[in-house]
Coordinates of C-alpha atoms in Angstrom, one line a residue:
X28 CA 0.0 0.0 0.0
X29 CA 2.4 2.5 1.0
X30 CA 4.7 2.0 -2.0
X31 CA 1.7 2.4 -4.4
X32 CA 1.4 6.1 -2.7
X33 CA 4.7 6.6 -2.8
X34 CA 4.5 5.9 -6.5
X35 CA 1.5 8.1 -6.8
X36 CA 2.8 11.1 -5.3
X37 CA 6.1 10.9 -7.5
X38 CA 4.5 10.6 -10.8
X39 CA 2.0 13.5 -9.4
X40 CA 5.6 15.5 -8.4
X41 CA 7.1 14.3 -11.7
X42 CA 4.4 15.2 -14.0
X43 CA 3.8 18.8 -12.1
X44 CA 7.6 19.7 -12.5
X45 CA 7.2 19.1 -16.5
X46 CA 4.2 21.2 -16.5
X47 CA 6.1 24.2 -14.7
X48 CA 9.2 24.1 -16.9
X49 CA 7.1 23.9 -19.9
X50 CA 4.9 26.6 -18.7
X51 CA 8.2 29.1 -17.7
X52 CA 9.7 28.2 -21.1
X53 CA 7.0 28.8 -23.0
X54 CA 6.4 32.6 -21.0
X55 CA 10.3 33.3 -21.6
X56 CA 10.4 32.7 -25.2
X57 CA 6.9 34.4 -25.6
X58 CA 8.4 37.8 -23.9
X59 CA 11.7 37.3 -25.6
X60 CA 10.1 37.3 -28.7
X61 CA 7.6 39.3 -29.1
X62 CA 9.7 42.0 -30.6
X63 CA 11.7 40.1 -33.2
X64 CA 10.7 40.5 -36.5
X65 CA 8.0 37.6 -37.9
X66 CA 9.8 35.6 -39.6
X67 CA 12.0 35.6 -35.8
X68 CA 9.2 35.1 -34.0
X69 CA 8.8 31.7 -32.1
X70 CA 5.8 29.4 -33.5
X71 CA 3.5 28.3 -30.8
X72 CA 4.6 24.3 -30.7
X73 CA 8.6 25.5 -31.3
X74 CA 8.8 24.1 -27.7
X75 CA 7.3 20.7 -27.9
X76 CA 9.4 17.8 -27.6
X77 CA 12.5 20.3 -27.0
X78 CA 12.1 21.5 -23.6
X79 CA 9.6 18.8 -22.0
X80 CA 11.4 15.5 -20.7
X81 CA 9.7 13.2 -22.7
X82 CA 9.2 14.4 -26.6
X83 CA 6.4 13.6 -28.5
X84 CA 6.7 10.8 -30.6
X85 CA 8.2 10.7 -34.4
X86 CA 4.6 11.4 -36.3
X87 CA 3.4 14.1 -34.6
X88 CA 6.6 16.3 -34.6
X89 CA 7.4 18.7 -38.0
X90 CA 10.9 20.6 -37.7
X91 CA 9.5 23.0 -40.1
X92 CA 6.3 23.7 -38.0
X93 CA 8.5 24.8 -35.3
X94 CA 10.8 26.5 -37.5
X95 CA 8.4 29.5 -38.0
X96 CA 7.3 31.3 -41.0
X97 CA 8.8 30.6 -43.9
X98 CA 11.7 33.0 -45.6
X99 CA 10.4 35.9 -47.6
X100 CA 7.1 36.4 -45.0
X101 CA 4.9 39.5 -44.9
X102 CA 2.3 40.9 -46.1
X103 CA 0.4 38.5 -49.0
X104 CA 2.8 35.6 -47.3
X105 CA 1.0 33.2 -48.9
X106 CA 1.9 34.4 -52.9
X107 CA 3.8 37.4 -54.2
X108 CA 4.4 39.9 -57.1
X109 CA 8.4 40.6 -57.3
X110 CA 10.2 42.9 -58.6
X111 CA 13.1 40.8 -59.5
X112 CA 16.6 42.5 -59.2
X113 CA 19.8 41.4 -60.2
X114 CA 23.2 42.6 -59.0
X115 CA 25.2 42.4 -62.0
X116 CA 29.2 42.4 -60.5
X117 CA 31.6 44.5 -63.2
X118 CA 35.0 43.9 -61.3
X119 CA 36.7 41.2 -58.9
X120 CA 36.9 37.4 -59.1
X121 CA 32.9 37.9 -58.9
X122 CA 32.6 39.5 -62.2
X123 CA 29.8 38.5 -64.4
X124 CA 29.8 39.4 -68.2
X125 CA 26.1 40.5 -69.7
X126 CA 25.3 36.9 -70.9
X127 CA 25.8 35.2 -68.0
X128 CA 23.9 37.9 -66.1
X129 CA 21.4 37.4 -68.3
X130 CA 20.8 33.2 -67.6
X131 CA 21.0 34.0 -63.6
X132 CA 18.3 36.5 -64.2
X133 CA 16.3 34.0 -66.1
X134 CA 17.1 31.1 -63.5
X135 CA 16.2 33.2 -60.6
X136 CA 12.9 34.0 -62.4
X137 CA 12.1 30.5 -63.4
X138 CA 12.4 29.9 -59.4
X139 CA 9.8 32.3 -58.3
X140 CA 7.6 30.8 -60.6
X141 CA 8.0 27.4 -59.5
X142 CA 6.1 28.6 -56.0
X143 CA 2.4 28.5 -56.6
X144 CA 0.8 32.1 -56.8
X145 CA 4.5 33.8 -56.9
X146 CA 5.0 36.0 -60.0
X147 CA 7.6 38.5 -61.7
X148 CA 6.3 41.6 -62.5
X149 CA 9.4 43.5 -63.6
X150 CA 13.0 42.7 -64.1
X151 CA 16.2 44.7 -63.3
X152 CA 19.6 43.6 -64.2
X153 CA 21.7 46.8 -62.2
X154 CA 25.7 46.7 -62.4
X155 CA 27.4 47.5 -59.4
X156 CA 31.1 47.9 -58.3
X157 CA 30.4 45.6 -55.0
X158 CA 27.1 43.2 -54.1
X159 CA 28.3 43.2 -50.5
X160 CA 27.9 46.9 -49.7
X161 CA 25.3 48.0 -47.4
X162 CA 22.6 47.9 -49.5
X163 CA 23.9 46.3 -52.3
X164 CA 23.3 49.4 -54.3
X165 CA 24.7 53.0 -54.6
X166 CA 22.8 55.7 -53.6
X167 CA 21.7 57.1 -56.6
X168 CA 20.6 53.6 -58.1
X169 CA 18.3 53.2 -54.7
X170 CA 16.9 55.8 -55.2
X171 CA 16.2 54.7 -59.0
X172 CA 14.7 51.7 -57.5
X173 CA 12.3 53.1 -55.2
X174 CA 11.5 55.5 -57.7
X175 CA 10.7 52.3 -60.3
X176 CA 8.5 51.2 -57.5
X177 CA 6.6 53.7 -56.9
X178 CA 5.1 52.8 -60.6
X179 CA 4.8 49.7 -59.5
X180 CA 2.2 49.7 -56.8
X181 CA 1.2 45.9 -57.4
X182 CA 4.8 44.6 -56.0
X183 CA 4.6 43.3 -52.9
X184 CA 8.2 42.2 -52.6
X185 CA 12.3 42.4 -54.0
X186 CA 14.0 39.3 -54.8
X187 CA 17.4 40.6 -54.9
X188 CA 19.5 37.7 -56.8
X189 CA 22.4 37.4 -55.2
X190 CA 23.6 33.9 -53.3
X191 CA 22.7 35.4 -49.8
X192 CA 22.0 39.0 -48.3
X193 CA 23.7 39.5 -44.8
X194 CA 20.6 39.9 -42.5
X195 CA 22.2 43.6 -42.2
X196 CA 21.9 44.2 -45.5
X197 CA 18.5 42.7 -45.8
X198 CA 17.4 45.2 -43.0
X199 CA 18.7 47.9 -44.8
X200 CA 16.8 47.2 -48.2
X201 CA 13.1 46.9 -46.9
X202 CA 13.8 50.1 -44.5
X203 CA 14.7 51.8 -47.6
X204 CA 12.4 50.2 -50.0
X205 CA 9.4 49.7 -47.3
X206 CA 9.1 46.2 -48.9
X207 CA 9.6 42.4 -47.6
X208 CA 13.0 41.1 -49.3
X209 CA 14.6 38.3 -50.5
X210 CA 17.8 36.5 -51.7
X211 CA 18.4 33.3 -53.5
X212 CA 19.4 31.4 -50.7
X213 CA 15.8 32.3 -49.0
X214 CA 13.5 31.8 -52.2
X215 CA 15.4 28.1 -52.5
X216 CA 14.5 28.0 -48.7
X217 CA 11.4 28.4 -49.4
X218 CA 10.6 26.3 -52.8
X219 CA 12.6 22.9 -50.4
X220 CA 9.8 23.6 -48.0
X221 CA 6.5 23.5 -50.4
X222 CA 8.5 20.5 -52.0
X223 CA 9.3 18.6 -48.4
X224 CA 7.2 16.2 -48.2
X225 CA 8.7 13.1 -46.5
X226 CA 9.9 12.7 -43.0
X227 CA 13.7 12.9 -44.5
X228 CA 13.6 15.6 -46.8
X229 CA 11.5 18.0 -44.1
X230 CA 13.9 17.5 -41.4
X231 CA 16.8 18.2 -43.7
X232 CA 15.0 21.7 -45.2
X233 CA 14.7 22.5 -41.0
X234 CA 18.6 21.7 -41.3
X235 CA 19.0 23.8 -43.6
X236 CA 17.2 27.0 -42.7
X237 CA 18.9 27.3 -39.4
X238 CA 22.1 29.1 -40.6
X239 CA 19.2 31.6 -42.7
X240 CA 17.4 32.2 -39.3
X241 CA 20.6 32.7 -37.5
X242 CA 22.0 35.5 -39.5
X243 CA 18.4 37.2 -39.4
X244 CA 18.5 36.8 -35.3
X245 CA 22.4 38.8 -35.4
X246 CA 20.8 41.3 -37.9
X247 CA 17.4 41.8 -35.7
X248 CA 19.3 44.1 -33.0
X249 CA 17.7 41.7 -30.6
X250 CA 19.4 40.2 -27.8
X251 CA 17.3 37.0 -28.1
X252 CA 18.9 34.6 -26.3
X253 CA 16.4 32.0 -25.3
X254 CA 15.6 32.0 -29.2
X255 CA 19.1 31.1 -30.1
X256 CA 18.9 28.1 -27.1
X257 CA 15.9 27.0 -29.3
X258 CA 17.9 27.2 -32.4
X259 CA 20.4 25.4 -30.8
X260 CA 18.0 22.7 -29.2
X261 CA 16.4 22.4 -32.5
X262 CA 19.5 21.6 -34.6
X263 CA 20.7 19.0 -32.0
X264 CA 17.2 17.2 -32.3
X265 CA 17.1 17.4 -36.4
X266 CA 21.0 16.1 -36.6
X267 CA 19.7 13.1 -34.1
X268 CA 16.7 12.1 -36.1
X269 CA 18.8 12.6 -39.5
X270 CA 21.4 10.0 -37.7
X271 CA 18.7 7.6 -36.7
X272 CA 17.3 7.9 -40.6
X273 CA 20.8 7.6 -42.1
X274 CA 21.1 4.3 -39.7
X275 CA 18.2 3.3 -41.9
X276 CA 19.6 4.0 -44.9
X277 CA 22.8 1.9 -43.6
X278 CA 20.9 -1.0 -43.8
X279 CA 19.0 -1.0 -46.8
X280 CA 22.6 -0.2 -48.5
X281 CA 24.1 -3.2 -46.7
X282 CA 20.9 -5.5 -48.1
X283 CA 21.8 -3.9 -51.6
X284 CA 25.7 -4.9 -51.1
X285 CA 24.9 -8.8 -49.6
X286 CA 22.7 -9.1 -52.5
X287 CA 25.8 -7.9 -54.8
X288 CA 23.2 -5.6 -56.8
X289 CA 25.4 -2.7 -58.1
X290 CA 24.3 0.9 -57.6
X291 CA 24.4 3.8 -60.3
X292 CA 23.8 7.1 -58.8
X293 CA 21.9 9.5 -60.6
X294 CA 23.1 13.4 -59.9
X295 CA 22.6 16.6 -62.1
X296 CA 21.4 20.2 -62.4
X297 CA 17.9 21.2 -61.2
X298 CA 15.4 19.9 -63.6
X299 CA 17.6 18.1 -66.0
X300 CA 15.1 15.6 -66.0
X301 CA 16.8 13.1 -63.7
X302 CA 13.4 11.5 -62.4
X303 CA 12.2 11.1 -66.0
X304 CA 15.0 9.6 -67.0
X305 CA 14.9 7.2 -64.8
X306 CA 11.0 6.6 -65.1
X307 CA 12.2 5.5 -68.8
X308 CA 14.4 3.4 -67.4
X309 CA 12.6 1.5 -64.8
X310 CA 9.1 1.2 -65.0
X311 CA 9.0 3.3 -68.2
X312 CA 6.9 5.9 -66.2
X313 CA 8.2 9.2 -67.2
X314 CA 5.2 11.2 -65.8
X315 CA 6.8 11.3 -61.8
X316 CA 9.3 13.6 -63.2
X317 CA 7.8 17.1 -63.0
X318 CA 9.1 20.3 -64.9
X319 CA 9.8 22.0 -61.8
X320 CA 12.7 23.1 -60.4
X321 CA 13.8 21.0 -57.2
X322 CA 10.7 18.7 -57.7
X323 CA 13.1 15.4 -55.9
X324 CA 14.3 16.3 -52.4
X325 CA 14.6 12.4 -51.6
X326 CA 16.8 9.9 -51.9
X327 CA 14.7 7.4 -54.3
X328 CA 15.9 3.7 -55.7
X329 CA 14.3 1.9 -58.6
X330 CA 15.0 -1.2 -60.6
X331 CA 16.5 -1.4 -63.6
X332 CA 13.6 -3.1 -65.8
X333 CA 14.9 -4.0 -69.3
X334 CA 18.9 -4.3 -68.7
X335 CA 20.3 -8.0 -69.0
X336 CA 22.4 -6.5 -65.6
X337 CA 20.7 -6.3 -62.4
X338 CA 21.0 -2.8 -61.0
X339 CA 19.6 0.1 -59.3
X340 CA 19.3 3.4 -59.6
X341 CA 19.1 5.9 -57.0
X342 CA 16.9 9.8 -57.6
X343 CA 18.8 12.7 -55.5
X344 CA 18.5 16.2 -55.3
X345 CA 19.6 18.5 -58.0
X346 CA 22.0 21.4 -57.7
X347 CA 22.4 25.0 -58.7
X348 CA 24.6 28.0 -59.0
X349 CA 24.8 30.5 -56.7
X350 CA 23.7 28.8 -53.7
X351 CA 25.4 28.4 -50.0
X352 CA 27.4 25.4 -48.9
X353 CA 25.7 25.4 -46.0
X354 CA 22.6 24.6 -48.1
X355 CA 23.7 21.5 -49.3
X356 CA 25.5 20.5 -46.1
X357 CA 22.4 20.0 -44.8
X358 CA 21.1 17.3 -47.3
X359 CA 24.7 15.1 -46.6
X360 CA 22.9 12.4 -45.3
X361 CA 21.4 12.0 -48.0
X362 CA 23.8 12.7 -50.8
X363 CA 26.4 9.6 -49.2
X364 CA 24.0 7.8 -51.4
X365 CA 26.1 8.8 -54.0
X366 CA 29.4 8.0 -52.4
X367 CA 28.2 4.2 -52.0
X368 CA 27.1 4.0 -55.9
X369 CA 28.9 1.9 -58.1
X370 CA 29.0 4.4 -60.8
X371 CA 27.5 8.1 -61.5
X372 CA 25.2 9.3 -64.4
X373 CA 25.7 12.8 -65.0
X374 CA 22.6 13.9 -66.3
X375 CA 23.0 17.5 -68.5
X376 CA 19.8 19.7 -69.9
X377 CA 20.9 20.0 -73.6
X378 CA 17.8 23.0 -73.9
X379 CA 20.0 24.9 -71.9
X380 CA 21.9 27.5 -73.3
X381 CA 23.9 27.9 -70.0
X382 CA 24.4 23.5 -70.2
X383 CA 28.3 23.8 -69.7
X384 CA 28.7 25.8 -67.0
X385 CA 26.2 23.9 -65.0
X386 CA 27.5 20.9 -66.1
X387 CA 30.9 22.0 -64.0
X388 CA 29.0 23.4 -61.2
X389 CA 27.6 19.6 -61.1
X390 CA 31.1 18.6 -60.8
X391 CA 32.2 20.9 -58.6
X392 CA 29.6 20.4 -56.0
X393 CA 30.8 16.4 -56.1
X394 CA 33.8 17.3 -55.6
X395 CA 33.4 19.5 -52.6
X396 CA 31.4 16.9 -51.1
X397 CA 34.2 14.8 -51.0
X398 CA 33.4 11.9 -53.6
X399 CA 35.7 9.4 -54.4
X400 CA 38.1 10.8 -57.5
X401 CA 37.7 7.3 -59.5
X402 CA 33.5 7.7 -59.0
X403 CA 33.9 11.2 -61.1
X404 CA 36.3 10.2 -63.9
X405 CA 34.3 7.5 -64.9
X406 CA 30.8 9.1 -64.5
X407 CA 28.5 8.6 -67.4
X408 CA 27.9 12.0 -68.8
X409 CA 24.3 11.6 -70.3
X410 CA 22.5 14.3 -72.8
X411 CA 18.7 14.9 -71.9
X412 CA 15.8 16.7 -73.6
X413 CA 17.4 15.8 -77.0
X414 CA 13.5 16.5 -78.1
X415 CA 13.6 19.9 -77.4
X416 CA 17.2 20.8 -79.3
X417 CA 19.1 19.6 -82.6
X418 CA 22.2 20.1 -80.9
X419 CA 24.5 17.3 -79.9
X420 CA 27.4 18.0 -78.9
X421 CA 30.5 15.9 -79.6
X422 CA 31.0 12.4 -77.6
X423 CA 28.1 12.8 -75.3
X424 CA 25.2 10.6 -75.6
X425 CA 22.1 12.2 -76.0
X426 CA 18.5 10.7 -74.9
X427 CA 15.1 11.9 -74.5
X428 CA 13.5 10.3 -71.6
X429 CA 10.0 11.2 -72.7
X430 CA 10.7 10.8 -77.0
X431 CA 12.7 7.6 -75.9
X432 CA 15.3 8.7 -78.6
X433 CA 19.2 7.2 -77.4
X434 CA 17.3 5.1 -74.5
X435 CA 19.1 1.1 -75.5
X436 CA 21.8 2.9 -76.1
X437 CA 22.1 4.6 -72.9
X438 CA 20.7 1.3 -70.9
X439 CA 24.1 -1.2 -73.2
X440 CA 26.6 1.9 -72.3
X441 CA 25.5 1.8 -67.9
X442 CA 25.8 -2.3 -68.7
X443 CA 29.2 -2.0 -69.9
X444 CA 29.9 0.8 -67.7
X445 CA 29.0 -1.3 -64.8
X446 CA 30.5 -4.5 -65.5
X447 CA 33.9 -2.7 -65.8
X448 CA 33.3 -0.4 -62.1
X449 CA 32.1 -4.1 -60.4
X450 CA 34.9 -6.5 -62.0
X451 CA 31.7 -8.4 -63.6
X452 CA 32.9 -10.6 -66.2
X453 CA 30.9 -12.6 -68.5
X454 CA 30.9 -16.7 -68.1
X455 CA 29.4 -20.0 -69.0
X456 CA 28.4 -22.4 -66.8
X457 CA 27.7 -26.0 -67.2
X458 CA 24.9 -27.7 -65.2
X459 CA 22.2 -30.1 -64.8
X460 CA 19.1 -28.8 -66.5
X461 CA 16.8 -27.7 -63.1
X462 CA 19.1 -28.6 -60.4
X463 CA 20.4 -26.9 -57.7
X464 CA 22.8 -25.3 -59.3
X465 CA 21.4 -24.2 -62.2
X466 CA 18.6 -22.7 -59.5
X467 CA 21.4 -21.3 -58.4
X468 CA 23.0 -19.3 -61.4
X469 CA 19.7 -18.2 -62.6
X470 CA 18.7 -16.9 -59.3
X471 CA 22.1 -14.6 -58.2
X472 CA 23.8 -14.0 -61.5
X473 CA 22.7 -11.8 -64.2
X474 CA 21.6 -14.0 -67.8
X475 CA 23.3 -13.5 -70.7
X476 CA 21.9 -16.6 -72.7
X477 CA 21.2 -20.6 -72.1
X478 CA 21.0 -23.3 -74.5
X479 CA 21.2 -27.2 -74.0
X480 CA 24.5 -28.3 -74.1
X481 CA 26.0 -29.8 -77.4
X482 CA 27.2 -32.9 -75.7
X483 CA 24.6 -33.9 -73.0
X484 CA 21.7 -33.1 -73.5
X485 CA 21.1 -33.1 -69.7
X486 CA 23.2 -30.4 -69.3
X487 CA 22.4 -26.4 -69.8
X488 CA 25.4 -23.9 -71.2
X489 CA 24.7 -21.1 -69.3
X490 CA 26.4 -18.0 -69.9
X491 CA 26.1 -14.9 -67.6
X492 CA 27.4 -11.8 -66.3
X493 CA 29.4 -12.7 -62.7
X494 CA 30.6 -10.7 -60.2
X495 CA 34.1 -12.0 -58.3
X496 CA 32.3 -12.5 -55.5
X497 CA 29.4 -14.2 -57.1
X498 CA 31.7 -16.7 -58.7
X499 CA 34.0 -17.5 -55.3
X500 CA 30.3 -18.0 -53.9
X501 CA 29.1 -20.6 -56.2
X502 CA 32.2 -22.1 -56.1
X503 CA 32.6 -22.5 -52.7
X504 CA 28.5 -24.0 -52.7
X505 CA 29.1 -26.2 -55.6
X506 CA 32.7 -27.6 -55.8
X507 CA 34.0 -28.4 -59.0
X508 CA 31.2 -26.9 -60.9
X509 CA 32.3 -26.3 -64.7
X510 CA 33.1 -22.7 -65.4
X511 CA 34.7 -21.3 -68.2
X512 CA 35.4 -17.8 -69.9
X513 CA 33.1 -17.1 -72.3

């Protein structure tokens, strides 16, 4: 009796302490920030399952919920109409000539649109001496701009297209131009979140926002410190839960190696139509891939369908100029997919006028991510949209994944491609006609051809493709089994 009261009164204690800190918590951040800017401004869950003992389970918790508003908030939050203004750099290491102004202008505009309800009104390409000035601008050309919109009274925003603005100099602008503004780095912000839509890919978009929200705390004024413990809490929760998911993904690449399946990572520029492409490889389903721009924030993997080699192909996220590191730091976990592949297809938009120098920033990015050298030299370099452009440029292959033009081609060159990354080399087996092993070769090897053999007719010539370690295997289960070169 009297330990079941003791036990009463220490969960009663227990719960009642929880109840307080939550309570205090909650009040502090409350106080502390309700004069932060919004898009500062602590959600009302941002404490759940960070300050309470016990946090909620998996399901009910969203990182991006507790985040806050998303970048590029205010007034009409939910769709804008942008002036769209870019910086174009005339001197340094950072200096842009007119046509490559001209495709980041056209990029950055494409982005906007990729947000429902989001629109460009008006376009400004502006040279200037130095984009990391105070306000990007000089005087006189702020004063142009707020001048241009004045005759623009539908615009109820600046994207300023530039990698990042300094949360100083973001301050600056929308004192001056009385306006909500945004950089690249926050309209990509913002696109991942609308596109987040598994447990991964939203934890990793929280991830990624942090650094954004941090530099926007510093450039506030605001002494917030129990927001920055949040931040802090926050970040320490999402790299957990990305551990316990990579764990995941440990395994299932594990399962993939036991089962000596080879790997061919799939990587390229936004919305060079990796997912297609690999629709038309698969199941030949090429409608999943979506002309948008960052449509796959997921790692994806998919079965090669009509290849005489066993493989599979994993989707990533694409890449783009003019973005942060730290943006693409936060999707690691799931980019050491790539590391673990067998071999890389590079896929490259041929429609694109600007295909070569995103074709390098592809390469780049792989390489600052620390892939293996030997993965990038023998990367498949692969042509898409070949539908939408006569060009083909010399000694790449060039498909269409939804005209089906260069697709056997492509599926004998990732066969041979493969066999050489894998040591696969092609053999014929002799074996009784539906005996073990002949159930044996059929079921772990990859079939070439079979025909009876020429001098028993009880006996099946089987040739196939054979890894090393396939062949040691089947070896080692069927001593002296007859295997020859083919």
């Amino acid at each position: 009796m009297w330990c079941s009261v003791i036990i009463r009164l220490y969960q009663s204690a227990h719960h009642a302490r929880c109840l307080l800190s939550h309570g205090v918590a909650q009040t502090q951040q409350r106080a502390a920030s309700r004069h932060l800017p919004a898009a500062l401004q602590l959600s009302p869950p941002l404490c759940r399952g960070l300050c309470s003992e016990s946090p909620p389970p998996e399901d009910d918790w969203d990182p991006l919920e507790e985040l806050g508003p998303e970048p590029g908030g205010g007034p009409g939050d939910s769709a804008h109409r942008l002036l769209l203004l870019h910086p174009q750099t005339k001197r340094g290491s950072e200096r842009q000539p007119a046509e490559r102004a001209d495709l980041l202008l056209a990029e950055a505009a494409a982005l906007v649109r990729s947000l429902p309800g989001w629109r460009v009104l008006d376009t400004l390409r502006q040279p200037v001496l130095n984009a990391r000035s105070k306000t990007v601008l000089g005087s006189g050309q702020l004063r142009a701009l707020q001048e241009r919109l004045r005759r623009l009274p539908a615009a109820t925003g600046v994207l300023v297209n530039v990698q990042q603005l300094s949360g100083l100099q973001q301050a600056e602008l929308e004192t001056a131009l009385r306006l909500p503004v945004i950089d690249r780095y926050g309209l990509v912000l913002r696109i991942f979140r609308q596109h987040a839509s598994s447990r991964a890919a939203r934890l990793q978009v929280a991830l990624a926002q942090l650094p954004y929200q941090r530099s926007r705390l510093r450039a506030s004024g605001q002494h917030n410190a129990a927001r920055r413990h949040q931040l802090d809490l926050l970040e320490q929760r999402l790299q957990r839960e990305l551990r316990r998911l990579e764990g995941r993904r440990e395994l299932l690449r594990a399962g993939r190696s036991r089962s000596q399946v080879p790997t061919v990572g799939v990587v390229g520029y936004t919305n060079a139509g990796k997912t297609s492409l690999i629709g038309a490889l698969t199941d030949g389903d090429t409608s999943r891939g979506r002309d948008r721009l960052f449509a796959t924030l997921d790692v994806t993997a998919h079965r090669a369908a009509s290849s005489r080699l066993r493989h599979v192909l994993v989707d990533t996220v694409g890449f783009m100029a003019q973005l942060p590191a730290s943006l693409l730091e936060a999707f690691r976990a799931t980019l050491r997919e790539l590391a673990a592949a067998d071999l890389l297809v590079h896929v490259v938009d041929l429609s694109q006028p600007d295909r070569v120098a995103q074709a390098e920033h592809v390469v780049d990015t792989l390489r600052h991510l620390g892939l293996p050298p030997a993965l990038l030299e023998t990367a498949v370099t692969v042509g898409n949209k070949a539908d939408l452009t006569p060009d083909r440029p010399e000694g790449m292959l060039c498909v269409s994944a939804t005209g089906g033009e260069g697709l056997p081609e492509l599926s004998a060159r990732l066969e041979e491609a493969l066999a050489a990354a894998t040591g696969r080399r092609t053999m014929v087996v002799r074996a009784p006609t539906g005996g073990a092993t002949y159930a044996w070769v059929l079921r772990h090897c990859d079939l070439v051809t079979q025909e009876v053999d020429e001098t028993d007719p009880q006996l099946s010539r089987i040739t196939v493709l054979t890894s090393p370690g396939q062949l040691a295997q089947l070896r080692r289960q069927f001593p002296g089994v007859s295997v020859s070169d083919a």
